[in-house]
Short mmCIF file of C-alpha atoms in Angstrom, two decimals:
data_model
loop_
_atom_site.label_atom_id
_atom_site.label_comp_id
_atom_site.label_asym_id
_atom_site.label_seq_id
_atom_site.Cartn_x
_atom_site.Cartn_y
_atom_site.Cartn_z
CA MET A 1 128.86 91.78 142.39
CA LEU A 2 126.07 92.61 144.83
CA ARG A 3 123.45 91.47 142.32
CA LEU A 4 125.26 88.12 142.00
CA ILE A 5 125.27 87.71 145.77
CA TYR A 6 121.55 88.62 145.84
CA THR A 7 120.87 86.03 143.14
CA LEU A 8 122.84 83.34 144.95
CA LEU A 9 121.05 83.98 148.24
CA PHE A 10 117.65 84.04 146.52
CA THR A 11 118.43 80.75 144.77
CA LEU A 12 119.57 79.10 148.00
CA ALA A 13 116.38 80.29 149.69
CA LEU A 14 114.08 78.69 147.11
CA PRO A 15 113.50 75.45 149.11
CA ILE A 16 112.51 77.53 152.14
CA ILE A 17 110.20 79.66 149.99
CA VAL A 18 108.47 76.58 148.59
CA VAL A 19 108.03 75.09 152.07
CA ARG A 20 106.54 78.38 153.23
CA LEU A 21 104.10 78.32 150.31
CA TRP A 22 103.10 74.79 151.27
CA LEU A 23 102.57 75.75 154.89
CA ARG A 24 100.46 78.77 153.92
CA GLY A 25 98.43 76.37 151.85
CA SER A 26 97.20 74.70 155.03
CA LYS A 27 94.96 77.75 155.53
CA LEU A 28 94.57 78.80 151.91
CA PRO A 29 94.87 75.70 149.65
CA ALA A 30 95.31 77.92 146.59
CA TYR A 31 98.91 78.59 147.67
CA ARG A 32 99.68 74.94 146.90
CA ALA A 33 98.33 75.19 143.37
CA ARG A 34 100.22 76.24 140.24
CA ILE A 35 103.59 76.36 141.99
CA GLY A 36 105.30 75.63 138.67
CA GLU A 37 104.22 79.03 137.38
CA ARG A 38 106.46 80.67 139.96
CA PHE A 39 109.37 78.88 138.26
CA GLY A 40 108.39 80.00 134.78
CA VAL A 41 106.75 76.68 133.90
CA ILE A 42 103.84 78.12 131.93
CA PRO A 43 102.11 77.46 128.59
CA GLN A 44 103.42 79.30 125.57
CA LEU A 45 101.43 82.46 124.96
CA GLU A 46 99.60 82.15 121.65
CA LYS A 47 100.65 85.15 119.59
CA LYS A 48 97.96 86.97 117.60
CA HIS A 49 100.19 89.33 115.60
CA LYS A 50 99.80 91.95 118.29
CA GLN A 51 102.30 93.54 120.62
CA THR A 52 102.23 91.98 124.08
CA ILE A 53 102.27 94.08 127.25
CA TRP A 54 103.17 92.45 130.56
CA PHE A 55 101.65 93.96 133.71
CA HIS A 56 103.04 92.81 137.05
CA THR A 57 100.88 93.57 140.09
CA VAL A 58 101.26 92.31 143.65
CA SER A 59 98.58 93.73 145.92
CA VAL A 60 94.90 93.96 145.12
CA GLY A 61 95.26 97.75 145.24
CA GLU A 62 97.97 97.66 142.58
CA PHE A 63 95.83 95.41 140.40
CA ILE A 64 92.86 97.77 140.70
CA ALA A 65 95.07 100.65 139.59
CA ALA A 66 96.55 98.61 136.74
CA SER A 67 93.11 97.41 135.64
CA GLN A 68 92.23 100.92 134.48
CA LEU A 69 95.19 100.87 132.10
CA ILE A 70 94.51 97.29 131.07
CA ASN A 71 90.87 98.07 130.30
CA ALA A 72 91.83 101.01 128.13
CA LEU A 73 94.42 98.96 126.22
CA LEU A 74 92.07 96.02 125.70
CA GLU A 75 89.44 98.33 124.27
CA THR A 76 91.80 99.21 121.41
CA ASN A 77 92.02 95.52 120.42
CA GLN A 78 95.67 96.12 119.50
CA TYR A 79 97.49 94.31 122.30
CA ASP A 80 97.79 90.98 124.03
CA ILE A 81 97.93 91.52 127.79
CA VAL A 82 99.84 89.34 130.25
CA VAL A 83 99.07 89.89 133.94
CA THR A 84 101.13 88.37 136.74
CA THR A 85 100.41 88.36 140.47
CA THR A 86 102.05 86.71 143.48
CA THR A 87 99.08 85.73 145.66
CA PRO A 88 95.92 83.65 145.18
CA THR A 89 93.88 86.72 146.18
CA GLY A 90 95.40 88.74 143.37
CA SER A 91 94.97 85.84 140.97
CA GLU A 92 91.30 85.57 141.87
CA GLN A 93 90.80 89.27 141.20
CA VAL A 94 92.43 89.05 137.76
CA SER A 95 90.26 86.10 136.77
CA LYS A 96 87.15 87.79 138.11
CA LYS A 97 87.84 91.07 136.34
CA PHE A 98 89.19 89.94 132.97
CA GLY A 99 88.73 86.19 132.63
CA ALA A 100 90.11 84.92 129.32
CA ARG A 101 90.64 88.44 127.99
CA VAL A 102 94.14 88.40 129.47
CA TYR A 103 96.83 85.76 129.89
CA HIS A 104 97.31 85.34 133.63
CA VAL A 105 99.91 83.37 135.60
CA TYR A 106 101.89 83.82 138.80
CA ALA A 107 105.05 85.89 138.47
CA PRO A 108 108.35 84.00 138.30
CA TYR A 109 110.82 84.41 141.12
CA ASP A 110 113.51 87.04 140.56
CA ILE A 111 116.19 84.64 139.38
CA PRO A 112 117.68 85.09 135.88
CA PHE A 113 116.98 81.69 134.34
CA LEU A 114 113.39 81.74 135.67
CA ILE A 115 112.82 85.25 134.31
CA ASN A 116 114.30 84.21 130.95
CA ARG A 117 111.99 81.20 130.78
CA PHE A 118 109.00 83.46 131.44
CA LEU A 119 110.11 86.06 128.88
CA ASN A 120 110.67 83.41 126.22
CA LYS A 121 107.16 82.04 126.77
CA THR A 122 105.42 85.43 126.73
CA ALA A 123 107.69 87.61 124.52
CA PRO A 124 106.43 90.97 125.81
CA SER A 125 107.07 94.17 123.87
CA LEU A 126 106.77 96.15 127.11
CA ALA A 127 106.89 95.26 130.81
CA VAL A 128 104.90 97.41 133.26
CA PHE A 129 105.56 97.23 137.00
CA MET A 130 103.24 98.93 139.47
CA GLU A 131 104.21 101.43 142.19
CA THR A 132 107.31 100.00 143.90
CA GLU A 133 107.61 96.52 142.40
CA LEU A 134 111.18 96.76 141.12
CA TRP A 135 113.27 93.60 141.02
CA PRO A 136 116.98 93.68 140.05
CA ASN A 137 117.14 90.53 137.94
CA THR A 138 113.77 91.06 136.27
CA LEU A 139 114.79 94.53 135.10
CA ARG A 140 118.23 93.25 134.09
CA GLN A 141 116.82 90.43 131.98
CA CYS A 142 114.25 92.70 130.34
CA HIS A 143 117.11 95.06 129.46
CA LYS A 144 119.15 92.20 127.99
CA HIS A 145 116.13 91.11 125.92
CA ALA A 146 115.66 94.71 124.71
CA ILE A 147 112.24 94.87 126.36
CA PRO A 148 111.41 98.42 127.54
CA THR A 149 110.22 98.65 131.13
CA LEU A 150 107.88 101.11 132.82
CA LEU A 151 107.32 101.78 136.49
CA ALA A 152 103.68 102.87 136.51
CA ASN A 153 102.07 104.90 139.29
CA GLY A 154 105.49 104.96 140.92
CA ARG A 155 105.78 105.85 144.56
CA LEU A 156 108.60 105.70 147.07
CA SER A 157 108.08 106.41 150.74
CA ALA A 158 110.85 107.86 152.87
CA LYS A 159 111.06 104.50 154.66
CA SER A 160 111.44 102.54 151.41
CA ALA A 161 113.95 105.05 150.03
CA LYS A 162 116.08 104.62 153.14
CA GLY A 163 116.01 100.86 152.69
CA TYR A 164 116.99 101.06 149.01
CA ALA A 165 119.82 103.48 149.85
CA LYS A 166 121.42 100.88 152.12
CA PHE A 167 121.99 98.74 149.02
CA SER A 168 122.91 101.47 146.57
CA ASN A 169 125.27 99.16 144.64
CA LEU A 170 122.22 97.05 143.82
CA THR A 171 119.62 99.83 143.55
CA LYS A 172 121.46 102.20 141.20
CA PRO A 173 122.13 99.63 138.44
CA MET A 174 118.55 98.40 138.81
CA LEU A 175 117.19 101.91 138.19
CA HIS A 176 119.55 102.33 135.22
CA ASN A 177 117.92 99.25 133.69
CA LEU A 178 114.48 100.83 134.07
CA SER A 179 113.40 102.50 130.82
CA PHE A 180 110.93 104.99 132.30
CA ALA A 181 109.12 105.86 135.53
CA ALA A 182 105.73 107.55 135.79
CA ILE A 183 105.81 108.88 139.34
CA GLN A 184 102.90 110.03 141.47
CA ASN A 185 104.31 113.26 142.90
CA PRO A 186 107.46 115.46 142.97
CA THR A 187 108.46 114.37 146.48
CA ASP A 188 108.62 110.71 145.50
CA ALA A 189 110.36 111.65 142.24
CA GLU A 190 113.16 113.37 144.18
CA ARG A 191 113.65 110.22 146.24
CA PHE A 192 114.03 108.18 143.05
CA TYR A 193 116.53 110.69 141.65
CA ARG A 194 118.66 110.52 144.79
CA LEU A 195 118.80 106.74 144.38
CA GLY A 196 120.07 107.03 140.80
CA LEU A 197 117.07 107.33 138.47
CA ALA A 198 117.78 109.75 135.62
CA GLN A 199 115.32 112.65 135.49
CA LYS A 200 115.09 112.34 131.69
CA SER A 201 113.71 108.83 132.24
CA SER A 202 110.76 109.94 134.34
CA GLU A 203 107.64 112.07 134.46
CA VAL A 204 105.47 113.18 137.36
CA THR A 205 101.99 112.10 136.28
CA GLY A 206 99.90 112.07 139.45
CA SER A 207 98.31 108.88 140.71
CA ILE A 208 96.14 106.56 138.63
CA LYS A 209 94.20 105.89 141.81
CA PHE A 210 92.59 109.30 141.48
CA ASP A 211 90.89 108.11 138.30
CA ILE A 212 88.18 106.27 140.17
CA ALA A 213 84.81 106.12 138.49
CA ILE A 214 81.61 105.15 140.28
CA ASP A 215 79.35 103.91 137.52
CA ALA A 216 75.57 103.99 137.73
CA THR A 217 75.31 100.26 138.44
CA LEU A 218 77.70 100.43 141.41
CA ALA A 219 75.98 103.54 142.76
CA GLU A 220 72.59 101.82 142.56
CA ARG A 221 73.86 98.66 144.26
CA ALA A 222 75.48 100.71 147.02
CA ALA A 223 72.28 102.68 147.62
CA GLN A 224 70.30 99.45 147.90
CA LEU A 225 72.85 97.96 150.29
CA LYS A 226 72.90 101.09 152.42
CA GLY A 227 69.12 101.06 152.66
CA GLU A 228 69.20 97.43 153.75
CA TYR A 229 72.02 97.83 156.27
CA SER A 230 70.77 101.10 157.73
CA LEU A 231 67.21 99.82 158.05
CA GLU A 232 66.19 102.54 155.61
CA GLY A 233 68.11 105.31 157.35
CA LYS A 234 67.43 104.36 160.97
CA ARG A 235 71.06 103.34 161.66
CA LYS A 236 74.34 105.14 161.06
CA ILE A 237 77.13 103.06 159.54
CA LEU A 238 80.87 103.10 160.18
CA ILE A 239 83.16 101.08 157.93
CA ALA A 240 86.59 99.93 159.09
CA ALA A 241 88.27 98.87 155.86
CA SER A 242 91.39 96.86 155.02
CA THR A 243 92.25 96.15 158.65
CA HIS A 244 95.40 94.27 159.64
CA ARG A 245 96.32 91.99 162.49
CA GLY A 246 96.53 94.10 165.65
CA GLU A 247 94.02 96.71 164.49
CA ASP A 248 90.74 94.88 164.92
CA GLU A 249 91.05 94.92 168.71
CA ILE A 250 91.51 98.71 168.68
CA ILE A 251 88.55 99.17 166.37
CA LEU A 252 86.31 96.91 168.46
CA ASP A 253 87.32 98.79 171.62
CA ALA A 254 86.34 102.05 169.93
CA PHE A 255 83.10 100.57 168.61
CA HIS A 256 82.16 99.35 172.08
CA LYS A 257 82.51 102.93 173.34
CA LEU A 258 80.44 104.21 170.41
CA LEU A 259 77.65 101.74 171.15
CA GLU A 260 77.49 103.07 174.71
CA ARG A 261 76.60 106.45 173.19
CA ASP A 262 74.36 105.18 170.39
CA ASN A 263 73.44 101.49 170.41
CA SER A 264 71.90 101.66 166.94
CA LEU A 265 75.27 102.02 165.16
CA LEU A 266 76.39 99.37 162.68
CA LEU A 267 80.02 98.53 161.93
CA LEU A 268 81.16 97.13 158.58
CA LEU A 269 84.46 95.42 159.42
CA VAL A 270 86.52 94.42 156.37
CA PRO A 271 89.84 92.63 157.05
CA ARG A 272 92.52 93.14 154.43
CA HIS A 273 93.47 89.48 154.00
CA PRO A 274 91.07 86.56 153.49
CA ASP A 275 93.08 84.19 155.67
CA ARG A 276 92.06 86.36 158.65
CA PHE A 277 88.29 86.31 158.04
CA ASN A 278 87.58 83.43 160.43
CA ASN A 279 89.86 84.76 163.16
CA VAL A 280 88.28 88.20 163.03
CA ALA A 281 84.79 86.69 163.12
CA GLN A 282 85.77 84.72 166.22
CA LEU A 283 87.27 87.84 167.81
CA CYS A 284 84.02 89.73 167.29
CA THR A 285 81.85 87.03 168.79
CA THR A 286 84.27 86.55 171.72
CA ARG A 287 83.95 90.27 172.42
CA GLY A 288 80.16 89.82 172.64
CA PHE A 289 79.14 91.38 169.33
CA ASN A 290 76.36 89.97 167.20
CA ILE A 291 77.66 89.57 163.65
CA VAL A 292 76.54 88.51 160.22
CA THR A 293 78.92 87.81 157.35
CA ARG A 294 78.66 89.45 153.97
CA SER A 295 79.21 86.07 152.29
CA SER A 296 76.07 84.69 153.92
CA GLN A 297 73.97 87.37 152.16
CA GLN A 298 72.02 87.58 155.40
CA ALA A 299 70.48 90.97 156.07
CA PRO A 300 71.51 92.46 159.42
CA SER A 301 68.72 92.90 161.94
CA ALA A 302 68.32 95.69 164.47
CA GLN A 303 70.24 93.46 166.92
CA THR A 304 73.23 93.02 164.59
CA HIS A 305 76.29 94.98 165.66
CA ILE A 306 78.75 94.07 162.92
CA VAL A 307 78.68 92.98 159.29
CA LEU A 308 81.96 91.19 158.56
CA GLY A 309 83.13 91.85 155.01
CA ASP A 310 84.44 88.38 154.18
CA THR A 311 84.18 88.62 150.41
CA MET A 312 86.70 89.86 147.86
CA GLY A 313 86.22 92.66 145.34
CA GLU A 314 83.38 94.38 147.20
CA LEU A 315 85.22 97.04 149.18
CA MET A 316 84.08 99.91 146.94
CA LEU A 317 80.50 98.68 147.22
CA MET A 318 80.75 98.59 151.02
CA TYR A 319 82.29 102.06 151.14
CA GLY A 320 79.20 103.23 149.26
CA ALA A 321 76.99 101.80 152.01
CA ALA A 322 78.76 103.66 154.85
CA ASP A 323 78.55 107.11 156.41
CA ILE A 324 82.09 107.38 157.84
CA ALA A 325 85.23 105.43 156.90
CA PHE A 326 88.19 104.30 158.96
CA VAL A 327 91.02 103.17 156.66
CA GLY A 328 93.14 100.37 158.04
CA GLY A 329 96.80 99.54 157.82
CA SER A 330 97.27 102.75 159.79
CA PHE A 331 97.17 101.64 163.43
CA VAL A 332 100.02 99.25 162.61
CA ALA A 333 103.26 100.10 160.82
CA ASN A 334 101.87 99.27 157.40
CA GLY A 335 101.58 102.78 155.99
CA GLY A 336 97.83 102.93 155.45
CA HIS A 337 95.71 102.05 152.43
CA ASN A 338 93.96 103.94 149.66
CA TYR A 339 92.22 107.00 151.14
CA LEU A 340 90.87 107.97 147.72
CA GLU A 341 88.36 105.11 147.64
CA PRO A 342 86.22 106.45 150.51
CA ALA A 343 86.92 110.04 149.40
CA VAL A 344 85.32 109.49 145.98
CA TRP A 345 82.14 108.40 147.79
CA GLY A 346 82.15 111.68 149.72
CA LEU A 347 82.86 110.05 153.09
CA PRO A 348 84.70 111.75 155.96
CA ILE A 349 87.80 109.65 156.62
CA VAL A 350 89.52 108.65 159.85
CA SER A 351 92.97 107.07 159.94
CA GLY A 352 95.59 105.89 162.37
CA PRO A 353 98.99 107.62 162.34
CA SER A 354 100.83 105.23 159.96
CA GLN A 355 100.25 106.80 156.54
CA PHE A 356 103.58 106.61 154.71
CA ASN A 357 102.20 104.66 151.72
CA PHE A 358 99.88 107.57 150.95
CA ALA A 359 101.73 110.38 152.71
CA THR A 360 101.14 113.10 150.11
CA ILE A 361 97.47 112.23 149.66
CA ALA A 362 96.92 111.93 153.42
CA GLN A 363 98.53 115.34 153.98
CA ALA A 364 96.37 116.97 151.31
CA LEU A 365 93.17 115.42 152.64
CA THR A 366 94.11 116.45 156.17
CA GLN A 367 94.69 120.04 155.08
CA ALA A 368 91.30 119.93 153.36
CA ALA A 369 89.70 118.78 156.65
CA SER A 370 88.57 115.56 154.99
CA LEU A 371 90.86 113.17 156.85
CA TYR A 372 91.28 113.00 160.62
CA THR A 373 94.21 111.21 162.26
CA VAL A 374 93.72 109.44 165.59
CA HIS A 375 96.14 107.52 167.79
CA SER A 376 94.03 105.28 170.03
CA ALA A 377 90.68 103.59 170.47
CA ASP A 378 89.49 106.50 172.63
CA GLU A 379 90.44 109.06 169.99
CA LEU A 380 88.83 106.97 167.26
CA ALA A 381 85.57 106.74 169.22
CA ASP A 382 85.57 110.48 169.99
CA GLN A 383 86.32 111.47 166.39
CA VAL A 384 83.66 109.23 164.88
CA ASP A 385 81.12 110.28 167.51
CA GLY A 386 81.86 113.94 166.78
CA LEU A 387 81.35 113.46 163.05
CA PHE A 388 78.09 111.59 163.57
CA ALA A 389 76.92 114.36 165.92
CA ASN A 390 77.85 117.23 163.58
CA THR A 391 76.43 116.29 160.21
CA ALA A 392 77.33 119.64 158.65
CA ILE A 393 81.05 119.14 159.34
CA ALA A 394 80.88 115.52 158.20
CA GLN A 395 79.14 116.45 154.94
CA GLN A 396 81.63 119.23 154.25
CA ALA A 397 84.53 116.87 154.90
CA GLY A 398 83.09 114.40 152.43
CA LEU A 399 82.40 117.01 149.75
CA THR A 400 85.89 118.49 150.05
CA GLY A 401 87.49 115.07 149.74
CA LYS A 402 85.38 114.22 146.71
CA ARG A 403 86.38 117.50 145.07
CA PHE A 404 90.05 116.78 145.81
CA VAL A 405 89.79 113.47 143.93
CA SER A 406 88.07 115.10 140.96
CA GLU A 407 90.63 117.89 140.68
CA ASN A 408 93.55 115.45 140.51
CA GLN A 409 92.29 113.04 137.88
CA GLY A 410 93.95 112.45 134.50
CA ALA A 411 96.95 110.24 135.32
CA THR A 412 95.57 107.26 133.40
CA GLN A 413 95.71 109.08 130.08
CA LYS A 414 99.25 110.29 130.81
CA HIS A 415 100.28 106.68 131.43
CA LEU A 416 98.66 105.55 128.18
CA ASP A 417 100.61 108.22 126.29
CA ILE A 418 103.87 107.01 127.88
CA ILE A 419 103.03 103.39 127.01
CA GLN A 420 102.45 104.39 123.39
CA ARG A 421 105.83 106.15 123.27
CA LEU A 422 107.67 103.17 124.72
CA LEU A 423 105.93 100.72 122.38
CA SER A 424 106.74 102.85 119.36
CA ASN A 425 110.44 102.42 120.20
CA ALA A 426 110.17 98.74 121.04
CA PRO A 427 111.87 96.24 118.72
#
């Protein structure tokens, strides 16, 4: 009954959702394009006598994690891959990474007849959902179509678990319709079990995000960029990555204090969402900072205070050009972002207190003295200044974090093994 009420409310909300898309399109015109795809109005997938695997990703981070699995599956030349996203940013990343090698459209809304239309057009043999992207009707319709479903790189924060528990009559049947869950850690697994997931339908695999590889080309590009930005080692570089609304002011306050102690410092400021690039640039200039944008390809001079990362898909490159990393989404109640990306570069990491999206990883990195939690602009300035002043501690923090990433790799292969098992039982 609760699922029917959910479906009715979702259906009634569709006009509002479309209007909201149109309004968002005033800033990002891509939101006004391909709206039909969100209603399952898509071309028929051309079948090539291969099994089809559908990957649904929402955030760029989820797509990056999924791309490791997708790459491995494409290399076998045995599968057609369908990738859905919900945002133009995600869509852009899929096209940039895979082009015509995958079939990409926006995901349909979680309403039965829209899901059925999508499934009939794509006919997947397996549906893979990343991290926490579980939708009641999507899982129900996959179950009715005898399509096995996998939650990959599954995670469930205490906050999310509490929210799901409030709607247990909707959550429990949804989890029963899920064929299998590959979960990042035992703590998150226990949360899923308490909500109704059967233990026999799950495996703790670790996180795919540990399986980060810095290839020689990326390492070389990062070294060149660091040389250019640091004026061949004359400047130290702090990156503030994936920042959200409300954080940039705190970071700029801290950076102002840091410049009072060392006016040669350079800040790489990378907002999380592209629709904020212009606003953040204006904020920086209003605060009196000299900036250049990454998109301009202009080299910063000795008088440049900030390089604004206003491009997509270059965060790993920019991490490689930095000396210390602040990871955003942590001074606001967003739960933080991927701490493993700066860790794999051997960077000491600083974070705000909101870390629930990566709680287990944040705790481990903190215990390893690789991640430092701060609560204000003053604390951020003091922590970064201390790390710049004590290079031995900073280097050890980076090395320990890098070792932590290396020791926890291997989840990708475990996921591939699970995918093979599910496909072998698919109709």
